[in-house]
Short mmCIF file of C-alpha atoms in Angstrom, two decimals:
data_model
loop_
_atom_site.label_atom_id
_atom_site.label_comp_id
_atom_site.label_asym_id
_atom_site.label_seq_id
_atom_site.Cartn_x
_atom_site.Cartn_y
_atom_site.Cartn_z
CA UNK A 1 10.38 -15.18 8.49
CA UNK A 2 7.96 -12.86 7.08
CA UNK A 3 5.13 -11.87 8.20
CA UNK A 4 1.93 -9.42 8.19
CA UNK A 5 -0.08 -9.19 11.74
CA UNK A 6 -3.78 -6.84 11.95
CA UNK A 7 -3.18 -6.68 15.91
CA UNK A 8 -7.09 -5.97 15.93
CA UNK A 9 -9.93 -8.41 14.89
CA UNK A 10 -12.91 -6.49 15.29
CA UNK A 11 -12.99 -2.04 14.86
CA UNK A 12 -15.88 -0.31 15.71
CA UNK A 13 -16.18 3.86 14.60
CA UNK A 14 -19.34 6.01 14.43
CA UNK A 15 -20.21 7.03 11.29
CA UNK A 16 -18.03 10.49 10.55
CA UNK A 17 -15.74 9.91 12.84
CA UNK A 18 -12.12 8.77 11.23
CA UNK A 19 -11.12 5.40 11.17
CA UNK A 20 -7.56 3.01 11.58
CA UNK A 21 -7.08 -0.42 10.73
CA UNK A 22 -3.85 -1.04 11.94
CA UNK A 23 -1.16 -3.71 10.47
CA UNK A 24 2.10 -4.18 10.92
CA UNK A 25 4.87 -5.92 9.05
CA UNK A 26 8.13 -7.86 8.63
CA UNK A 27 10.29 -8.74 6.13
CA UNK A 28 14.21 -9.06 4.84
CA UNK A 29 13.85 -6.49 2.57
CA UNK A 30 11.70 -3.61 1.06
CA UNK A 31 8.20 -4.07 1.59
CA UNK A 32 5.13 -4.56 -0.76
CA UNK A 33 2.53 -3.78 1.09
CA UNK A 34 -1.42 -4.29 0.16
CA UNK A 35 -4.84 -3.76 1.33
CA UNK A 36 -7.87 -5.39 0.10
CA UNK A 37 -11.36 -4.93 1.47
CA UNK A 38 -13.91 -7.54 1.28
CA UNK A 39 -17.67 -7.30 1.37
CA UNK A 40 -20.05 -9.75 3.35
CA UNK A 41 -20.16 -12.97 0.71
CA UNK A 42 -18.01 -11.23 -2.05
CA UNK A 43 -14.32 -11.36 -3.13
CA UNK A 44 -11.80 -9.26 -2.10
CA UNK A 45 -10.96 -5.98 -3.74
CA UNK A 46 -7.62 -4.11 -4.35
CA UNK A 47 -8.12 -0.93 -2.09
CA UNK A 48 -4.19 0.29 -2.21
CA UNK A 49 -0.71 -0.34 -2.24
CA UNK A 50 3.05 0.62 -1.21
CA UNK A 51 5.64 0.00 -3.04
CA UNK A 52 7.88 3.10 -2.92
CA UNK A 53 8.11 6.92 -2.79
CA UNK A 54 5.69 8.79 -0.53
CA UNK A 55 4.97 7.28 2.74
CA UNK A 56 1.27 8.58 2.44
CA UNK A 57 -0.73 6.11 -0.21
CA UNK A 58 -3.81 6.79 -1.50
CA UNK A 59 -6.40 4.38 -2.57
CA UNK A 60 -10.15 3.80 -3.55
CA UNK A 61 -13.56 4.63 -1.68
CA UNK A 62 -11.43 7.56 0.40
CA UNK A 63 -9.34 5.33 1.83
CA UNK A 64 -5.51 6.51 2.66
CA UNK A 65 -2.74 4.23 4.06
CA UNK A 66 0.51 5.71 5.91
CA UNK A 67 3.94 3.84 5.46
CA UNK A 68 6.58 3.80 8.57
CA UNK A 69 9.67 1.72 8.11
CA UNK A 70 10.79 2.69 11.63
CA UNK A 71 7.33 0.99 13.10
CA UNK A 72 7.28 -1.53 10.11
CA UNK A 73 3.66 -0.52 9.95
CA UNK A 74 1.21 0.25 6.85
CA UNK A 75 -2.67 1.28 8.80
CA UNK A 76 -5.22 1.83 7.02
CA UNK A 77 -7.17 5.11 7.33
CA UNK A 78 -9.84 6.93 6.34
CA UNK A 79 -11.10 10.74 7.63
CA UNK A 80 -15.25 10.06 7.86
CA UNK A 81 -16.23 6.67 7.94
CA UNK A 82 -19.24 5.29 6.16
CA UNK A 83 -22.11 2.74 7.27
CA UNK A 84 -21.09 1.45 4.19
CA UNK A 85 -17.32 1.28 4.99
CA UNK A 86 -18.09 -1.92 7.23
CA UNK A 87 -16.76 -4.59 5.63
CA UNK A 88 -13.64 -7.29 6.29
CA UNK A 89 -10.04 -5.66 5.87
CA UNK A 90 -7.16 -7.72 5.04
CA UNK A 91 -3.22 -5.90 4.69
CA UNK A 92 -0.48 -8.24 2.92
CA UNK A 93 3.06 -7.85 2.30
CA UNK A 94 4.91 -9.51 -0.95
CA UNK A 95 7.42 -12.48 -0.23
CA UNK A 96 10.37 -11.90 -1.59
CA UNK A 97 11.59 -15.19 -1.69
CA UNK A 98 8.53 -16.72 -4.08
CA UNK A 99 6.35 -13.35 -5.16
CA UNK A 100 3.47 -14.62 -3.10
CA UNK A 101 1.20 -12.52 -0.61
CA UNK A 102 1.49 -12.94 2.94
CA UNK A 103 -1.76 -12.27 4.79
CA UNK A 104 -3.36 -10.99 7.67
CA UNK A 105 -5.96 -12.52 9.48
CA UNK A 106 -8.05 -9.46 8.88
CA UNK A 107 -9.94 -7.11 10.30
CA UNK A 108 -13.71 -6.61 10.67
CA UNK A 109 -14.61 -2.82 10.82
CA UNK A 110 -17.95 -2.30 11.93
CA UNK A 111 -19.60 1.58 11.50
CA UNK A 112 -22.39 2.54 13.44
CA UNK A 113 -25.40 5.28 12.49
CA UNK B 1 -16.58 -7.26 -17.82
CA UNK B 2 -16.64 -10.88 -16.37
CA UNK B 3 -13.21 -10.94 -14.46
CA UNK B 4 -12.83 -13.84 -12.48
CA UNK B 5 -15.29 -16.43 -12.68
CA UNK B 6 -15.88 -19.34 -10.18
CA UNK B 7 -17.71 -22.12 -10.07
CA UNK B 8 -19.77 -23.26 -8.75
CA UNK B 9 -20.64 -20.93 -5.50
CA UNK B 10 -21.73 -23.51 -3.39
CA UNK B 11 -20.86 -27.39 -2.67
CA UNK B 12 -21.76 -29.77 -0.08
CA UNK B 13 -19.20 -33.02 -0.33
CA UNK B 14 -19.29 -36.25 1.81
CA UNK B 15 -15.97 -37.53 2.85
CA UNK B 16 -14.07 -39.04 0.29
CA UNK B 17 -15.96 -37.77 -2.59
CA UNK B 18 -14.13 -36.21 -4.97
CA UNK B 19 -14.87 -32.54 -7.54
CA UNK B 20 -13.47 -29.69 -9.00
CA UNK B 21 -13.64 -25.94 -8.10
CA UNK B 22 -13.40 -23.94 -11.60
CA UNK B 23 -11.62 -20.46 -11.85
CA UNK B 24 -11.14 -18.89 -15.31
CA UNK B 25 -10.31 -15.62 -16.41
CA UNK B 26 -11.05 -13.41 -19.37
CA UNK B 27 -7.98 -10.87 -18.91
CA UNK B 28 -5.00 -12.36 -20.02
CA UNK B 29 -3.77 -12.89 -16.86
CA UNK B 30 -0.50 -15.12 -16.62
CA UNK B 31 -0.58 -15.48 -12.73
CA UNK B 32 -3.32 -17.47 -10.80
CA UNK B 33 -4.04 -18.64 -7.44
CA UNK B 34 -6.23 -20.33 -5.65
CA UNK B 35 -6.79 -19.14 -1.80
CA UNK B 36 -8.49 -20.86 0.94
CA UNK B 37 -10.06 -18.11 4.10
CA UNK B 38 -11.05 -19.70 7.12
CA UNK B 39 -12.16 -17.82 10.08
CA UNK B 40 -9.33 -15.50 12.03
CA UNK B 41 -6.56 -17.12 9.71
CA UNK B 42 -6.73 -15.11 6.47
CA UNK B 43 -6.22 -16.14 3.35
CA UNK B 44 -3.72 -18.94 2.74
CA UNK B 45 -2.29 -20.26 -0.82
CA UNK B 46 -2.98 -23.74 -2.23
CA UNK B 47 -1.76 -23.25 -5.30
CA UNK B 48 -0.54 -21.48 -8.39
CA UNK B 49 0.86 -21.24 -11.48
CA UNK B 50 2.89 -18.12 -13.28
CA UNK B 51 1.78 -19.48 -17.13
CA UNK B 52 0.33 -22.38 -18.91
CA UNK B 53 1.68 -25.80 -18.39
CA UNK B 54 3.35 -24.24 -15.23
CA UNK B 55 1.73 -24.96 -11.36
CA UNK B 56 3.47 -24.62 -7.91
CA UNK B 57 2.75 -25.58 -4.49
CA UNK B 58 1.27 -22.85 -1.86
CA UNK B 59 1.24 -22.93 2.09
CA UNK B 60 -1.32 -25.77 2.07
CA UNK B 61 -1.15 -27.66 -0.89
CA UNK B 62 -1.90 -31.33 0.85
CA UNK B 63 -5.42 -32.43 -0.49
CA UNK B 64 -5.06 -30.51 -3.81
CA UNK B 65 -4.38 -30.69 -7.30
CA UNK B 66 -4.15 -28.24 -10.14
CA UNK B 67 -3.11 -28.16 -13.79
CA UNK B 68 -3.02 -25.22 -16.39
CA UNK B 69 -3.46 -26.23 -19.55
CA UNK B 70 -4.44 -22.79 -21.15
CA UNK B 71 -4.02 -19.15 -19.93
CA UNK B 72 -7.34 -18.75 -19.05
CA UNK B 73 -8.32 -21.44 -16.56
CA UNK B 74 -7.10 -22.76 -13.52
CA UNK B 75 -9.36 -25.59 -11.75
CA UNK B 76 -8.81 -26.87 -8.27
CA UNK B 77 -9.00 -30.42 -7.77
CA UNK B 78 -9.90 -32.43 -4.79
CA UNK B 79 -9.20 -35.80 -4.92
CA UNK B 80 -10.90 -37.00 -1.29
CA UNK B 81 -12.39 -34.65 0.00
CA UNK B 82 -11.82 -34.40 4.12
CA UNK B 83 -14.09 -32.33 6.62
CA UNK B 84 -10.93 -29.98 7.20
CA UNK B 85 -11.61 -28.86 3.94
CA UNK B 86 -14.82 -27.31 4.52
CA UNK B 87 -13.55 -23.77 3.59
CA UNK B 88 -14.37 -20.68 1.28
CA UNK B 89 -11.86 -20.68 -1.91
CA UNK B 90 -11.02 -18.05 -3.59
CA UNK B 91 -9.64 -18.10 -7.24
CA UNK B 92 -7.00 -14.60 -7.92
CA UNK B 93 -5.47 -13.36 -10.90
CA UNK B 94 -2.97 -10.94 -11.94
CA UNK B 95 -1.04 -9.97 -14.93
CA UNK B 96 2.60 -11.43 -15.03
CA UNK B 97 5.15 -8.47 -13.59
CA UNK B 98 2.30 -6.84 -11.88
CA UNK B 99 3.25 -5.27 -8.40
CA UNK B 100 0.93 -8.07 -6.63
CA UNK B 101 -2.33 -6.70 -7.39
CA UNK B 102 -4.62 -9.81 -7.67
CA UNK B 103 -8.19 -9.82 -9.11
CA UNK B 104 -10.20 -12.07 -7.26
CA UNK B 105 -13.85 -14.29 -7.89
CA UNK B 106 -16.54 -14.35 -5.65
CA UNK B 107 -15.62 -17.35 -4.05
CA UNK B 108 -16.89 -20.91 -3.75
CA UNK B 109 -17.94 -22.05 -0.15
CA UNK B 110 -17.79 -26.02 0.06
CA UNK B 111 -19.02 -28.44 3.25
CA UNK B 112 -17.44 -31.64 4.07
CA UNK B 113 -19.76 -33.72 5.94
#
């Protein structure tokens, strides 16, 4: 079966230090994979996605994800976090038996002054 | 730009009462969804529907009813409503073909008491 796990549910970084929100993956085939971001009481936004070519994705707000089939893993990354970085992460990977995301449980990343 | 739109942002039910979460969408989309996210378990699909007059059952349809009568909106039915459905919902959107990308409202948070 396919799945997406976020092995962490809570991250905590100083502000300018770098960040990972880690996720791993598994599926039958070649993976879609997602990350969306969501703010306290908002919907979730579209940060980035893999679909194919370089294993290094780039995405909004500074945010960078690396790709590794051998690890089945797509973290999420970012060189200086931001106070304003905290928020709730979610990865997702596309099933390719119906189309339809498969989430995470998410991940709460918490930057401190 | 209005997006997605959902209404209304906040419900409280009493068992067996019934209502309707609304979702519509001023891009064109064909796809829509409609996402529950409860604590630690992500989001996970109700329902949704690839084009007008067509709907299809999610993870945890049980509970729920949709139709799609035009392109634009997608309502969310609940026929009785049951304390386990005290839950945020989330309304998504995305064009037909896209890559997965959804477009999300801000979410409706309903109690069950």
């Amino acid at each position: 079966a396919q799945s997406v796990a976020q092995p962490e549910d809570q991250v905590n970084v100083a502000e300018g230090n770098p960040l990972t929100v880690k996720c791993t993956y598994s599926v039958s085939g070649n993976p879609y994979l997602f990350w969306y971001v969501q703010y306290p009481n908002r919907g979730l936004q579209f940060l980035l996605k893999y679909i194919t070519g370089d294993n290094l994705v780039k995405g909004s707000y500074g945010f960078e994800a690396e790709f590794n089939k051998s690890q089945t893993s797509f973290h999420l990354k970012k060189p200086s976090a931001l106070v304003s970085d905290s928020a709730l992460y979610f990865c997702a990977v596309r099933d390719d038996s119906n189309y339809q995301l498969i989430w995470g449980a998410g991940t709460k990343l918490i930057i401190k002054p | 730009n209005a997006g997605v739109t959902q209404t209304p942002k906040f419900q409280v039910l009493k068992t067996g009462q019934s209502m309707t979460l609304q979702c519509a969408q001023d891009m064109n989309h064909e796809y829509m969804s409609w996402y529950r996210q409860d604590p630690g378990m992500g989001l996970r699909l109700i329902h949704y529907s690839v084009g007008a007059g067509i709907t299809d059952q999610g993870e945890v349809p049980n509970g729920y009813n949709v139709s799609r009568s035009t392109t634009e909106d997608f309502p969310l039915r609940l026929l009785s409503a049951a304390p386990s459905q005290t839950s945020v919902y989330f309304c998504a959107s995305r064009p037909r073909g896209g890559t997965g990308e959804l477009f999300f409202g801000e979410g409706s948070r309903l109690t069950v008491l």
